[in-house]
Amino acid sequence: MGKRFLVADPSIGALSLLAEDQLVGHRLFVQDAPRSRFVEFLCNCSLAARAARDRTERTWQALLRDGWARTEPPPATRRGLQCVYFTITLRCNLACPYCYVGTRRGSGTDMPLARAEDYLDRIAAENPLCEAVVTGGEPLLHPHFPDVLSGLESRGIDFTILTNGTRIDRSLARRLRQFSRLQYVHVSLDGVTPETHRMTRGDSYAEVRQGISRLIEAEVPFALAPTAHEANLHELPPMAEFAYEHGGYFSPNNLKAFPGNSHPDLVLTDESLYRSLYDVGSYMVSRHGLEALAKIQPPRRTRACPSDDAGPAAQAVCGAGDAIVDVDWNGDVHPCHLLRRPELVLGNLATGSFGEFASAAERLGVRTPASEIPKCSRCPFVALCAGGCRAFAYLASGTFRREDDMCALRHRLLMENLLAQEDAASAGDGPAPLADDGPRR
């Protein structure tokens, strides 16, 4: 395979991976030269006339797609509601040290069923194809949990459930199997041994494993969702193996030091997170082949987070507050489930509209375009990663006008993913398409 070159212009958010001959086409393109000059160049390189014209057309279309015709960064346009984190209760039977809900959990914080029905009507009216993530606290503690799911089902809203897994018995698992709109149940399991799980989730291992067994027995789609930290990385590969063997998904999240709820001795370094991703991938590929990685990744119908847009060099701003919101138990709307903070309430779903919530997010700076973030504005990936996760940036620095605290790792993963597309680019005879940087919770 010939050499390939990364060509970028952060000032307009353009980025391409080009073969040697395409560098010439790129220069001609940005000079607004006629396509015939590139055809002529290719013919002089011994390419047949028809093949030269075909390659020229593919190259030109790819350069357009990658943003080279722009004169400024892509606009921070609204994409509209795609995903709602539906927080039906703040009550929880565990007290995980890294919980982002934190001290607000407790009694008297259940979403009234009548209110839930009203909120679901408003969500369905905004976008009937929106998906919901039913969460808490521990959502299974809500006294009308099955009725909330029935409300989602009757409105045709696809949903997933985030749970610690301790409350899943045979009866509930069989009932969950009846919901056609349920995509999967996201179960928090932090280790394959009781000792490892206990470090962060207390003495709940036996209950969680029994809950997972009940889901498998009832053939309910599930995902194992460990919070990866410095003490459980060695158990991630066997967890991925367990999910694969039982037809489940694997969706790890890295432990972050959220204000007031941190566990500093277990927070992952960038290098540890990178190594854990590599180890899980290597383990699964060595045992089951490359297709195993795709099989254990949870499906995502909507794509609302940074790096989730459909095309390369097309993302300008995080979807928080617009494509994705969190609806709290009392109807308060936050930009996302990681930003449930009093100063970031965008309004209340009982009285406000989603357009108003998006406008409030813009006023608060949540939707700051990556091109306006100092470090990001100079980065070749500026229009691809949108500055990373706005929640991580805010929680780490107190402002949305900063790159997120995983910037260096994100840059590394984006570069590696870009280079990994060489085979596809060679087969398609055009600049390589970009892949996103992995599954998100």
CSV table of C-alpha atoms in Angstrom, one decimal:
chain,number,residue,atom,x,y,z
A,1,MET,CA,0.0,0.0,0.0
A,2,GLY,CA,1.3,3.4,-0.9
A,3,LYS,CA,1.8,6.3,1.5
A,4,ARG,CA,-1.1,8.2,2.9
A,5,PHE,CA,-1.0,11.8,4.2
A,6,LEU,CA,-3.2,13.6,6.7
A,7,VAL,CA,-4.2,17.0,5.3
A,8,ALA,CA,-6.2,19.3,7.5
A,9,ASP,CA,-7.3,23.0,7.7
A,10,PRO,CA,-8.6,23.6,11.3
A,11,SER,CA,-9.9,27.1,10.2
A,12,ILE,CA,-12.6,25.5,8.1
A,13,GLY,CA,-12.8,22.1,9.9
A,14,ALA,CA,-11.6,20.2,6.8
A,15,LEU,CA,-9.7,16.9,7.2
A,16,SER,CA,-8.8,14.1,4.8
A,17,LEU,CA,-6.5,11.1,4.5
A,18,LEU,CA,-5.0,11.2,1.0
A,19,ALA,CA,-2.9,9.0,-1.2
A,20,GLU,CA,0.1,10.5,-2.9
A,21,ASP,CA,-1.6,11.3,-6.2
A,22,GLN,CA,-4.6,12.7,-4.4
A,23,LEU,CA,-2.4,15.4,-2.8
A,24,VAL,CA,-2.1,16.8,-6.3
A,25,GLY,CA,-5.9,16.6,-6.7
A,26,HIS,CA,-6.3,18.3,-3.3
A,27,ARG,CA,-4.1,21.2,-4.3
A,28,LEU,CA,-6.0,21.7,-7.5
A,29,PHE,CA,-9.3,21.5,-5.7
A,30,VAL,CA,-8.4,24.2,-3.1
A,31,GLN,CA,-7.1,26.4,-6.0
A,32,ASP,CA,-10.5,26.0,-7.7
A,33,ALA,CA,-8.7,24.5,-10.7
A,34,PRO,CA,-10.8,22.6,-13.3
A,35,ARG,CA,-11.1,18.8,-12.8
A,36,SER,CA,-9.6,18.3,-16.3
A,37,ARG,CA,-6.2,19.2,-14.9
A,38,PHE,CA,-6.3,16.3,-12.4
A,39,VAL,CA,-7.5,14.0,-15.1
A,40,GLU,CA,-4.6,15.0,-17.2
A,41,PHE,CA,-2.2,14.5,-14.3
A,42,LEU,CA,-3.5,11.0,-13.7
A,43,CYS,CA,-3.3,10.1,-17.4
A,44,ASN,CA,0.4,11.3,-17.4
A,45,CYS,CA,0.8,8.8,-14.5
A,46,SER,CA,-0.2,6.0,-16.9
A,47,LEU,CA,-3.8,5.8,-15.7
A,48,ALA,CA,-6.3,5.0,-18.5
A,49,ALA,CA,-8.6,8.0,-19.4
A,50,ARG,CA,-11.8,6.5,-18.1
A,51,ALA,CA,-10.2,5.3,-14.9
A,52,ALA,CA,-8.6,8.8,-14.5
A,53,ARG,CA,-12.0,10.5,-14.9
A,54,ASP,CA,-13.6,8.1,-12.4
A,55,ARG,CA,-10.9,8.6,-9.8
A,56,THR,CA,-11.1,12.4,-10.3
A,57,GLU,CA,-14.8,12.4,-9.6
A,58,ARG,CA,-14.5,10.2,-6.5
A,59,THR,CA,-11.7,12.4,-5.2
A,60,TRP,CA,-13.6,15.6,-5.8
A,61,GLN,CA,-16.7,14.3,-4.1
A,62,ALA,CA,-14.7,13.1,-1.1
A,63,LEU,CA,-13.0,16.4,-0.7
A,64,LEU,CA,-16.4,18.1,-0.8
A,65,ARG,CA,-17.6,15.7,1.9
A,66,ASP,CA,-14.6,16.4,4.0
A,67,GLY,CA,-15.2,20.1,4.1
A,68,TRP,CA,-12.7,21.6,1.7
A,69,ALA,CA,-15.2,23.7,-0.1
A,70,ARG,CA,-16.1,25.6,3.1
A,71,THR,CA,-14.8,29.0,3.9
A,72,GLU,CA,-15.5,28.8,7.7
A,73,PRO,CA,-16.1,26.0,10.2
A,74,PRO,CA,-19.3,24.0,9.9
A,75,PRO,CA,-22.2,25.8,11.6
A,76,ALA,CA,-23.5,24.8,15.0
A,77,THR,CA,-26.9,23.9,13.7
A,78,ARG,CA,-29.5,22.3,15.9
A,79,ARG,CA,-30.2,18.6,15.2
A,80,GLY,CA,-33.4,18.3,17.3
A,81,LEU,CA,-34.2,15.9,20.0
A,82,GLN,CA,-32.9,12.4,19.5
A,83,CYS,CA,-32.3,10.9,23.0
A,84,VAL,CA,-33.8,11.6,26.4
A,85,TYR,CA,-32.4,10.3,29.7
A,86,PHE,CA,-35.7,9.8,31.6
A,87,THR,CA,-34.8,10.0,35.3
A,88,ILE,CA,-37.8,8.5,37.1
A,89,THR,CA,-36.4,8.4,40.6
A,90,LEU,CA,-33.3,9.5,42.6
A,91,ARG,CA,-33.8,6.7,45.1
A,92,CYS,CA,-31.1,4.0,45.1
A,93,ASN,CA,-30.3,0.9,47.2
A,94,LEU,CA,-26.6,1.3,46.6
A,95,ALA,CA,-24.1,4.1,47.4
A,96,CYS,CA,-21.4,4.0,44.7
A,97,PRO,CA,-18.6,6.5,45.5
A,98,TYR,CA,-18.5,7.8,41.9
A,99,CYS,CA,-22.3,8.3,41.4
A,100,TYR,CA,-22.9,11.5,39.4
A,101,VAL,CA,-26.4,11.8,41.1
A,102,GLY,CA,-24.5,11.9,44.4
A,103,THR,CA,-26.1,13.3,47.6
A,104,ARG,CA,-29.4,14.3,45.9
A,105,ARG,CA,-30.6,10.7,46.0
A,106,GLY,CA,-33.2,9.8,48.6
A,107,SER,CA,-36.9,9.3,49.4
A,108,GLY,CA,-39.6,11.4,48.0
A,109,THR,CA,-38.0,11.8,44.6
A,110,ASP,CA,-40.1,9.5,42.5
A,111,MET,CA,-41.6,10.9,39.3
A,112,PRO,CA,-45.4,10.8,39.7
A,113,LEU,CA,-46.9,8.4,37.1
A,114,ALA,CA,-49.3,11.1,35.8
A,115,ARG,CA,-46.4,13.5,35.3
A,116,ALA,CA,-44.5,10.7,33.5
A,117,GLU,CA,-47.4,10.2,31.1
A,118,ASP,CA,-47.5,13.9,30.4
A,119,TYR,CA,-43.7,14.2,29.9
A,120,LEU,CA,-43.8,11.2,27.5
A,121,ASP,CA,-46.6,12.8,25.5
A,122,ARG,CA,-44.4,15.9,25.1
A,123,ILE,CA,-41.4,13.9,24.1
A,124,ALA,CA,-43.3,11.9,21.5
A,125,ALA,CA,-44.9,15.1,20.1
A,126,GLU,CA,-41.4,16.6,19.7
A,127,ASN,CA,-39.9,13.5,18.0
A,128,PRO,CA,-41.8,10.2,17.8
A,129,LEU,CA,-38.5,8.5,16.7
A,130,CYS,CA,-36.7,9.8,19.8
A,131,GLU,CA,-35.2,7.1,22.0
A,132,ALA,CA,-35.3,7.1,25.8
A,133,VAL,CA,-32.9,5.8,28.5
A,134,VAL,CA,-34.8,5.0,31.7
A,135,THR,CA,-32.5,5.7,34.6
A,136,GLY,CA,-32.3,7.0,38.2
A,137,GLY,CA,-31.1,6.5,40.9
A,138,GLU,CA,-32.2,2.9,40.6
A,139,PRO,CA,-35.2,3.0,38.2
A,140,LEU,CA,-36.5,-0.4,39.3
A,141,LEU,CA,-37.3,1.2,42.7
A,142,HIS,CA,-39.9,3.4,41.2
A,143,PRO,CA,-43.3,2.1,42.5
A,144,HIS,CA,-44.8,2.3,39.0
A,145,PHE,CA,-41.7,1.2,37.0
A,146,PRO,CA,-43.6,-1.3,34.7
A,147,ASP,CA,-46.2,1.3,34.0
A,148,VAL,CA,-43.6,3.8,32.9
A,149,LEU,CA,-42.3,1.2,30.4
A,150,SER,CA,-45.8,0.6,29.2
A,151,GLY,CA,-46.1,4.4,28.6
A,152,LEU,CA,-43.0,4.3,26.4
A,153,GLU,CA,-44.3,1.2,24.6
A,154,SER,CA,-47.7,2.6,23.9
A,155,ARG,CA,-46.1,5.7,22.3
A,156,GLY,CA,-43.8,3.7,20.1
A,157,ILE,CA,-40.6,5.0,21.8
A,158,ASP,CA,-37.6,2.8,21.8
A,159,PHE,CA,-35.9,2.6,25.2
A,160,THR,CA,-33.1,1.1,27.2
A,161,ILE,CA,-32.9,0.7,31.0
A,162,LEU,CA,-29.9,1.6,33.2
A,163,THR,CA,-29.9,-0.5,36.3
A,164,ASN,CA,-27.6,-1.9,39.0
A,165,GLY,CA,-29.2,-5.3,38.4
A,166,THR,CA,-30.0,-6.1,42.0
A,167,ARG,CA,-33.8,-6.0,41.7
A,168,ILE,CA,-34.3,-8.2,38.6
A,169,ASP,CA,-36.2,-11.4,39.5
A,170,ARG,CA,-37.7,-14.0,37.2
A,171,SER,CA,-41.1,-12.3,37.2
A,172,LEU,CA,-39.7,-8.9,36.2
A,173,ALA,CA,-37.4,-10.5,33.6
A,174,ARG,CA,-40.3,-12.3,32.0
A,175,ARG,CA,-42.3,-9.0,31.9
A,176,LEU,CA,-39.4,-7.1,30.3
A,177,ARG,CA,-39.3,-9.7,27.6
A,178,GLN,CA,-42.8,-8.6,26.5
A,179,PHE,CA,-41.8,-5.1,25.7
A,180,SER,CA,-41.1,-4.9,22.0
A,181,ARG,CA,-39.6,-1.4,22.3
A,182,LEU,CA,-37.0,-2.4,24.9
A,183,GLN,CA,-33.6,-2.4,23.1
A,184,TYR,CA,-31.6,-3.8,26.0
A,185,VAL,CA,-31.0,-3.7,29.8
A,186,HIS,CA,-27.8,-1.9,30.8
A,187,VAL,CA,-26.5,-3.7,33.9
A,188,SER,CA,-23.8,-2.2,36.1
A,189,LEU,CA,-21.3,-5.0,37.0
A,190,ASP,CA,-17.9,-3.8,38.1
A,191,GLY,CA,-16.0,-7.1,38.2
A,192,VAL,CA,-16.1,-10.9,37.6
A,193,THR,CA,-15.3,-11.6,41.2
A,194,PRO,CA,-17.1,-10.4,44.4
A,195,GLU,CA,-13.9,-8.8,45.7
A,196,THR,CA,-13.5,-6.6,42.7
A,197,HIS,CA,-17.1,-5.7,42.4
A,198,ARG,CA,-17.2,-4.8,46.1
A,199,MET,CA,-14.6,-2.1,45.7
A,200,THR,CA,-17.1,0.3,44.2
A,201,ARG,CA,-20.6,-1.3,44.5
A,202,GLY,CA,-20.6,-2.9,47.9
A,203,ASP,CA,-21.8,-6.4,48.7
A,204,SER,CA,-24.2,-6.6,45.7
A,205,TYR,CA,-22.3,-9.0,43.5
A,206,ALA,CA,-24.5,-12.1,44.1
A,207,GLU,CA,-27.7,-10.1,43.5
A,208,VAL,CA,-26.3,-8.5,40.3
A,209,ARG,CA,-25.1,-11.8,38.8
A,210,GLN,CA,-28.5,-13.4,39.6
A,211,GLY,CA,-30.3,-10.5,37.9
A,212,ILE,CA,-28.1,-11.0,34.8
A,213,SER,CA,-28.9,-14.7,34.9
A,214,ARG,CA,-32.6,-13.9,35.0
A,215,LEU,CA,-32.3,-11.7,31.9
A,216,ILE,CA,-30.4,-14.4,30.0
A,217,GLU,CA,-32.9,-17.0,31.1
A,218,ALA,CA,-35.8,-14.9,29.8
A,219,GLU,CA,-33.9,-14.0,26.6
A,220,VAL,CA,-33.9,-10.3,27.4
A,221,PRO,CA,-31.2,-8.3,25.5
A,222,PHE,CA,-28.6,-7.0,28.0
A,223,ALA,CA,-25.3,-5.2,28.2
A,224,LEU,CA,-22.7,-5.5,30.8
A,225,ALA,CA,-21.7,-2.0,31.8
A,226,PRO,CA,-18.7,-2.0,34.1
A,227,THR,CA,-17.2,1.3,35.4
A,228,ALA,CA,-13.6,0.7,34.4
A,229,HIS,CA,-11.1,1.8,37.1
A,230,GLU,CA,-7.4,1.1,38.0
A,231,ALA,CA,-8.3,-2.0,40.0
A,232,ASN,CA,-10.6,-3.9,37.6
A,233,LEU,CA,-9.0,-3.5,34.2
A,234,HIS,CA,-7.7,-7.1,34.3
A,235,GLU,CA,-11.3,-8.4,34.6
A,236,LEU,CA,-12.7,-6.5,31.5
A,237,PRO,CA,-11.6,-9.1,28.9
A,238,PRO,CA,-13.4,-12.0,30.7
A,239,MET,CA,-16.4,-9.7,31.2
A,240,ALA,CA,-16.5,-9.1,27.5
A,241,GLU,CA,-16.1,-12.8,26.9
A,242,PHE,CA,-19.1,-13.5,29.2
A,243,ALA,CA,-21.3,-11.0,27.3
A,244,TYR,CA,-20.3,-12.5,24.0
A,245,GLU,CA,-21.0,-16.1,25.1
A,246,HIS,CA,-24.4,-15.2,26.3
A,247,GLY,CA,-25.5,-13.0,23.4
A,248,GLY,CA,-25.1,-9.8,25.3
A,249,TYR,CA,-23.3,-6.5,24.7
A,250,PHE,CA,-20.3,-5.0,26.5
A,251,SER,CA,-20.4,-1.3,27.3
A,252,PRO,CA,-17.7,-0.1,29.7
A,253,ASN,CA,-17.5,3.4,31.1
A,254,ASN,CA,-14.3,4.9,32.5
A,255,LEU,CA,-14.3,6.2,36.1
A,256,LYS,CA,-14.3,9.9,36.2
A,257,ALA,CA,-13.6,12.2,39.2
A,258,PHE,CA,-16.9,14.0,39.4
A,259,PRO,CA,-17.0,16.9,42.0
A,260,GLY,CA,-18.1,15.7,45.4
A,261,ASN,CA,-18.4,12.0,44.3
A,262,SER,CA,-14.8,11.1,43.3
A,263,HIS,CA,-12.8,8.0,44.1
A,264,PRO,CA,-9.4,9.4,43.4
A,265,ASP,CA,-7.4,6.3,44.0
A,266,LEU,CA,-9.3,4.4,41.3
A,267,VAL,CA,-9.6,7.1,38.6
A,268,LEU,CA,-8.1,5.9,35.3
A,269,THR,CA,-5.2,7.5,33.7
A,270,ASP,CA,-5.3,8.1,30.0
A,271,GLU,CA,-2.7,5.4,29.4
A,272,SER,CA,-4.6,2.9,31.5
A,273,LEU,CA,-7.8,3.6,29.6
A,274,TYR,CA,-6.0,3.2,26.3
A,275,ARG,CA,-4.4,0.0,27.4
A,276,SER,CA,-7.7,-1.5,28.6
A,277,LEU,CA,-9.4,-0.7,25.3
A,278,TYR,CA,-6.5,-2.4,23.5
A,279,ASP,CA,-6.5,-5.4,25.8
A,280,VAL,CA,-10.2,-6.1,25.4
A,281,GLY,CA,-10.0,-5.7,21.6
A,282,SER,CA,-7.0,-8.0,21.4
A,283,TYR,CA,-8.5,-10.6,23.6
A,284,MET,CA,-11.8,-10.8,21.7
A,285,VAL,CA,-10.2,-10.8,18.3
A,286,SER,CA,-7.7,-13.5,19.3
A,287,ARG,CA,-10.5,-15.8,20.5
A,288,HIS,CA,-13.4,-15.0,18.2
A,289,GLY,CA,-12.2,-13.0,15.3
A,290,LEU,CA,-12.7,-9.3,14.3
A,291,GLU,CA,-16.5,-9.7,14.0
A,292,ALA,CA,-16.8,-10.4,17.7
A,293,LEU,CA,-16.0,-6.7,18.4
A,294,ALA,CA,-18.9,-5.5,16.4
A,295,LYS,CA,-21.2,-8.2,17.9
A,296,ILE,CA,-20.7,-7.0,21.5
A,297,GLN,CA,-21.1,-3.3,20.8
A,298,PRO,CA,-24.5,-2.0,21.8
A,299,PRO,CA,-26.6,-0.8,18.9
A,300,ARG,CA,-27.2,3.0,18.6
A,301,ARG,CA,-30.1,4.1,16.5
A,302,THR,CA,-29.6,7.8,17.4
A,303,ARG,CA,-26.3,9.5,17.5
A,304,ALA,CA,-26.3,12.4,19.8
A,305,CYS,CA,-22.9,12.7,21.4
A,306,PRO,CA,-19.6,14.1,20.1
A,307,SER,CA,-18.0,12.1,17.4
A,308,ASP,CA,-21.4,10.6,16.6
A,309,ASP,CA,-22.2,12.4,13.4
A,310,ALA,CA,-22.7,10.4,10.2
A,311,GLY,CA,-19.9,11.9,8.1
A,312,PRO,CA,-16.3,13.0,8.7
A,313,ALA,CA,-15.4,16.6,9.4
A,314,ALA,CA,-19.1,17.5,9.9
A,315,GLN,CA,-19.5,17.9,13.7
A,316,ALA,CA,-19.3,21.4,15.1
A,317,VAL,CA,-20.8,21.1,18.5
A,318,CYS,CA,-21.8,18.6,21.2
A,319,GLY,CA,-25.5,17.6,21.1
A,320,ALA,CA,-26.0,18.2,24.8
A,321,GLY,CA,-29.1,20.4,25.4
A,322,ASP,CA,-30.4,19.8,21.9
A,323,ALA,CA,-30.1,16.3,20.5
A,324,ILE,CA,-29.8,14.9,24.0
A,325,VAL,CA,-31.3,16.0,27.3
A,326,ASP,CA,-31.9,14.6,30.8
A,327,VAL,CA,-35.4,14.9,32.3
A,328,ASP,CA,-35.2,14.8,36.0
A,329,TRP,CA,-37.8,13.2,38.3
A,330,ASN,CA,-39.4,16.6,38.9
A,331,GLY,CA,-39.5,17.6,35.2
A,332,ASP,CA,-36.4,19.8,35.4
A,333,VAL,CA,-34.4,19.5,32.1
A,334,HIS,CA,-30.6,19.3,32.1
A,335,PRO,CA,-28.2,19.3,29.1
A,336,CYS,CA,-27.4,15.6,29.7
A,337,HIS,CA,-27.3,13.0,32.3
A,338,LEU,CA,-23.8,13.9,33.4
A,339,LEU,CA,-24.8,17.6,33.9
A,340,ARG,CA,-27.5,17.3,36.5
A,341,ARG,CA,-26.4,20.4,38.4
A,342,PRO,CA,-28.6,23.2,39.8
A,343,GLU,CA,-26.9,25.9,37.7
A,344,LEU,CA,-27.5,24.0,34.5
A,345,VAL,CA,-31.3,23.6,34.7
A,346,LEU,CA,-32.6,24.5,31.2
A,347,GLY,CA,-36.2,24.7,32.2
A,348,ASN,CA,-39.0,22.4,33.2
A,349,LEU,CA,-40.7,20.0,30.8
A,350,ALA,CA,-44.2,20.8,32.3
A,351,THR,CA,-44.0,24.4,31.0
A,352,GLY,CA,-41.2,24.7,28.5
A,353,SER,CA,-40.4,23.5,25.0
A,354,PHE,CA,-37.4,21.7,23.6
A,355,GLY,CA,-36.6,24.7,21.5
A,356,GLU,CA,-36.4,26.8,24.6
A,357,PHE,CA,-34.2,24.3,26.3
A,358,ALA,CA,-31.8,24.4,23.4
A,359,SER,CA,-31.7,28.2,23.5
A,360,ALA,CA,-31.0,28.1,27.2
A,361,ALA,CA,-28.1,25.6,26.6
A,362,GLU,CA,-26.6,28.1,24.1
A,363,ARG,CA,-26.9,30.9,26.6
A,364,LEU,CA,-25.1,28.8,29.2
A,365,GLY,CA,-22.3,28.0,26.8
A,366,VAL,CA,-23.1,24.3,26.7
A,367,ARG,CA,-23.3,24.4,22.9
A,368,THR,CA,-20.0,26.3,22.4
A,369,PRO,CA,-18.7,25.3,19.0
A,370,ALA,CA,-15.3,23.5,19.0
A,371,SER,CA,-14.0,26.2,16.7
A,372,GLU,CA,-14.4,28.7,19.6
A,373,ILE,CA,-12.5,26.6,22.1
A,374,PRO,CA,-8.9,27.9,22.0
A,375,LYS,CA,-7.0,24.6,21.9
A,376,CYS,CA,-9.6,22.9,19.7
A,377,SER,CA,-9.6,25.6,17.1
A,378,ARG,CA,-6.0,24.7,16.2
A,379,CYS,CA,-6.6,20.9,16.1
A,380,PRO,CA,-7.0,19.0,12.8
A,381,PHE,CA,-9.9,17.1,14.4
A,382,VAL,CA,-11.8,20.2,15.4
A,383,ALA,CA,-14.8,19.4,13.3
A,384,LEU,CA,-14.8,15.7,14.1
A,385,CYS,CA,-14.8,15.5,17.9
A,386,ALA,CA,-16.6,18.8,18.8
A,387,GLY,CA,-14.1,19.4,21.6
A,388,GLY,CA,-15.0,16.1,23.2
A,389,CYS,CA,-17.6,15.6,25.9
A,390,ARG,CA,-18.9,19.0,27.2
A,391,ALA,CA,-19.8,17.4,30.5
A,392,PHE,CA,-16.2,16.2,31.1
A,393,ALA,CA,-14.9,19.7,30.1
A,394,TYR,CA,-17.2,21.5,32.5
A,395,LEU,CA,-16.7,19.1,35.5
A,396,ALA,CA,-12.9,19.3,35.1
A,397,SER,CA,-12.5,23.0,34.5
A,398,GLY,CA,-15.8,24.8,35.4
A,399,THR,CA,-16.3,26.1,31.8
A,400,PHE,CA,-17.6,24.8,28.5
A,401,ARG,CA,-15.0,26.8,26.6
A,402,ARG,CA,-12.3,24.2,27.2
A,403,GLU,CA,-11.4,20.9,25.6
A,404,ASP,CA,-12.4,17.9,27.7
A,405,ASP,CA,-9.9,16.3,30.0
A,406,MET,CA,-9.4,13.3,27.7
A,407,CYS,CA,-8.2,15.5,24.9
A,408,ALA,CA,-4.8,13.8,24.5
A,409,LEU,CA,-6.3,10.3,24.5
A,410,ARG,CA,-9.1,11.3,22.2
A,411,HIS,CA,-6.6,12.7,19.7
A,412,ARG,CA,-4.6,9.5,19.8
A,413,LEU,CA,-7.7,7.3,19.3
A,414,LEU,CA,-9.0,9.5,16.4
A,415,MET,CA,-5.6,9.3,14.7
A,416,GLU,CA,-5.4,5.6,15.1
A,417,ASN,CA,-9.0,5.1,13.9
A,418,LEU,CA,-8.2,7.3,10.9
A,419,LEU,CA,-5.1,5.3,9.9
A,420,ALA,CA,-7.0,2.1,10.4
A,421,GLN,CA,-9.3,3.0,7.5
A,422,GLU,CA,-6.5,2.6,4.9
A,423,ASP,CA,-7.8,-0.7,3.6
A,424,ALA,CA,-11.3,0.8,3.1
A,425,ALA,CA,-9.9,3.9,1.5
A,426,SER,CA,-7.8,1.8,-0.9
A,427,ALA,CA,-10.8,-0.3,-1.9
A,428,GLY,CA,-12.9,2.7,-2.4
A,429,ASP,CA,-10.2,4.7,-4.2
A,430,GLY,CA,-10.9,7.9,-2.2
A,431,PRO,CA,-10.0,9.6,1.0
A,432,ALA,CA,-10.6,7.4,4.1
A,433,PRO,CA,-13.8,7.8,6.0
A,434,LEU,CA,-13.4,8.5,9.7
A,435,ALA,CA,-14.6,6.2,12.5
A,436,ASP,CA,-15.8,7.4,15.8
A,437,ASP,CA,-13.9,6.7,19.0
A,438,GLY,CA,-15.8,3.9,20.5
A,439,PRO,CA,-19.0,3.1,22.3
A,440,ARG,CA,-20.6,5.7,24.7
A,441,ARG,CA,-22.9,5.1,27.5
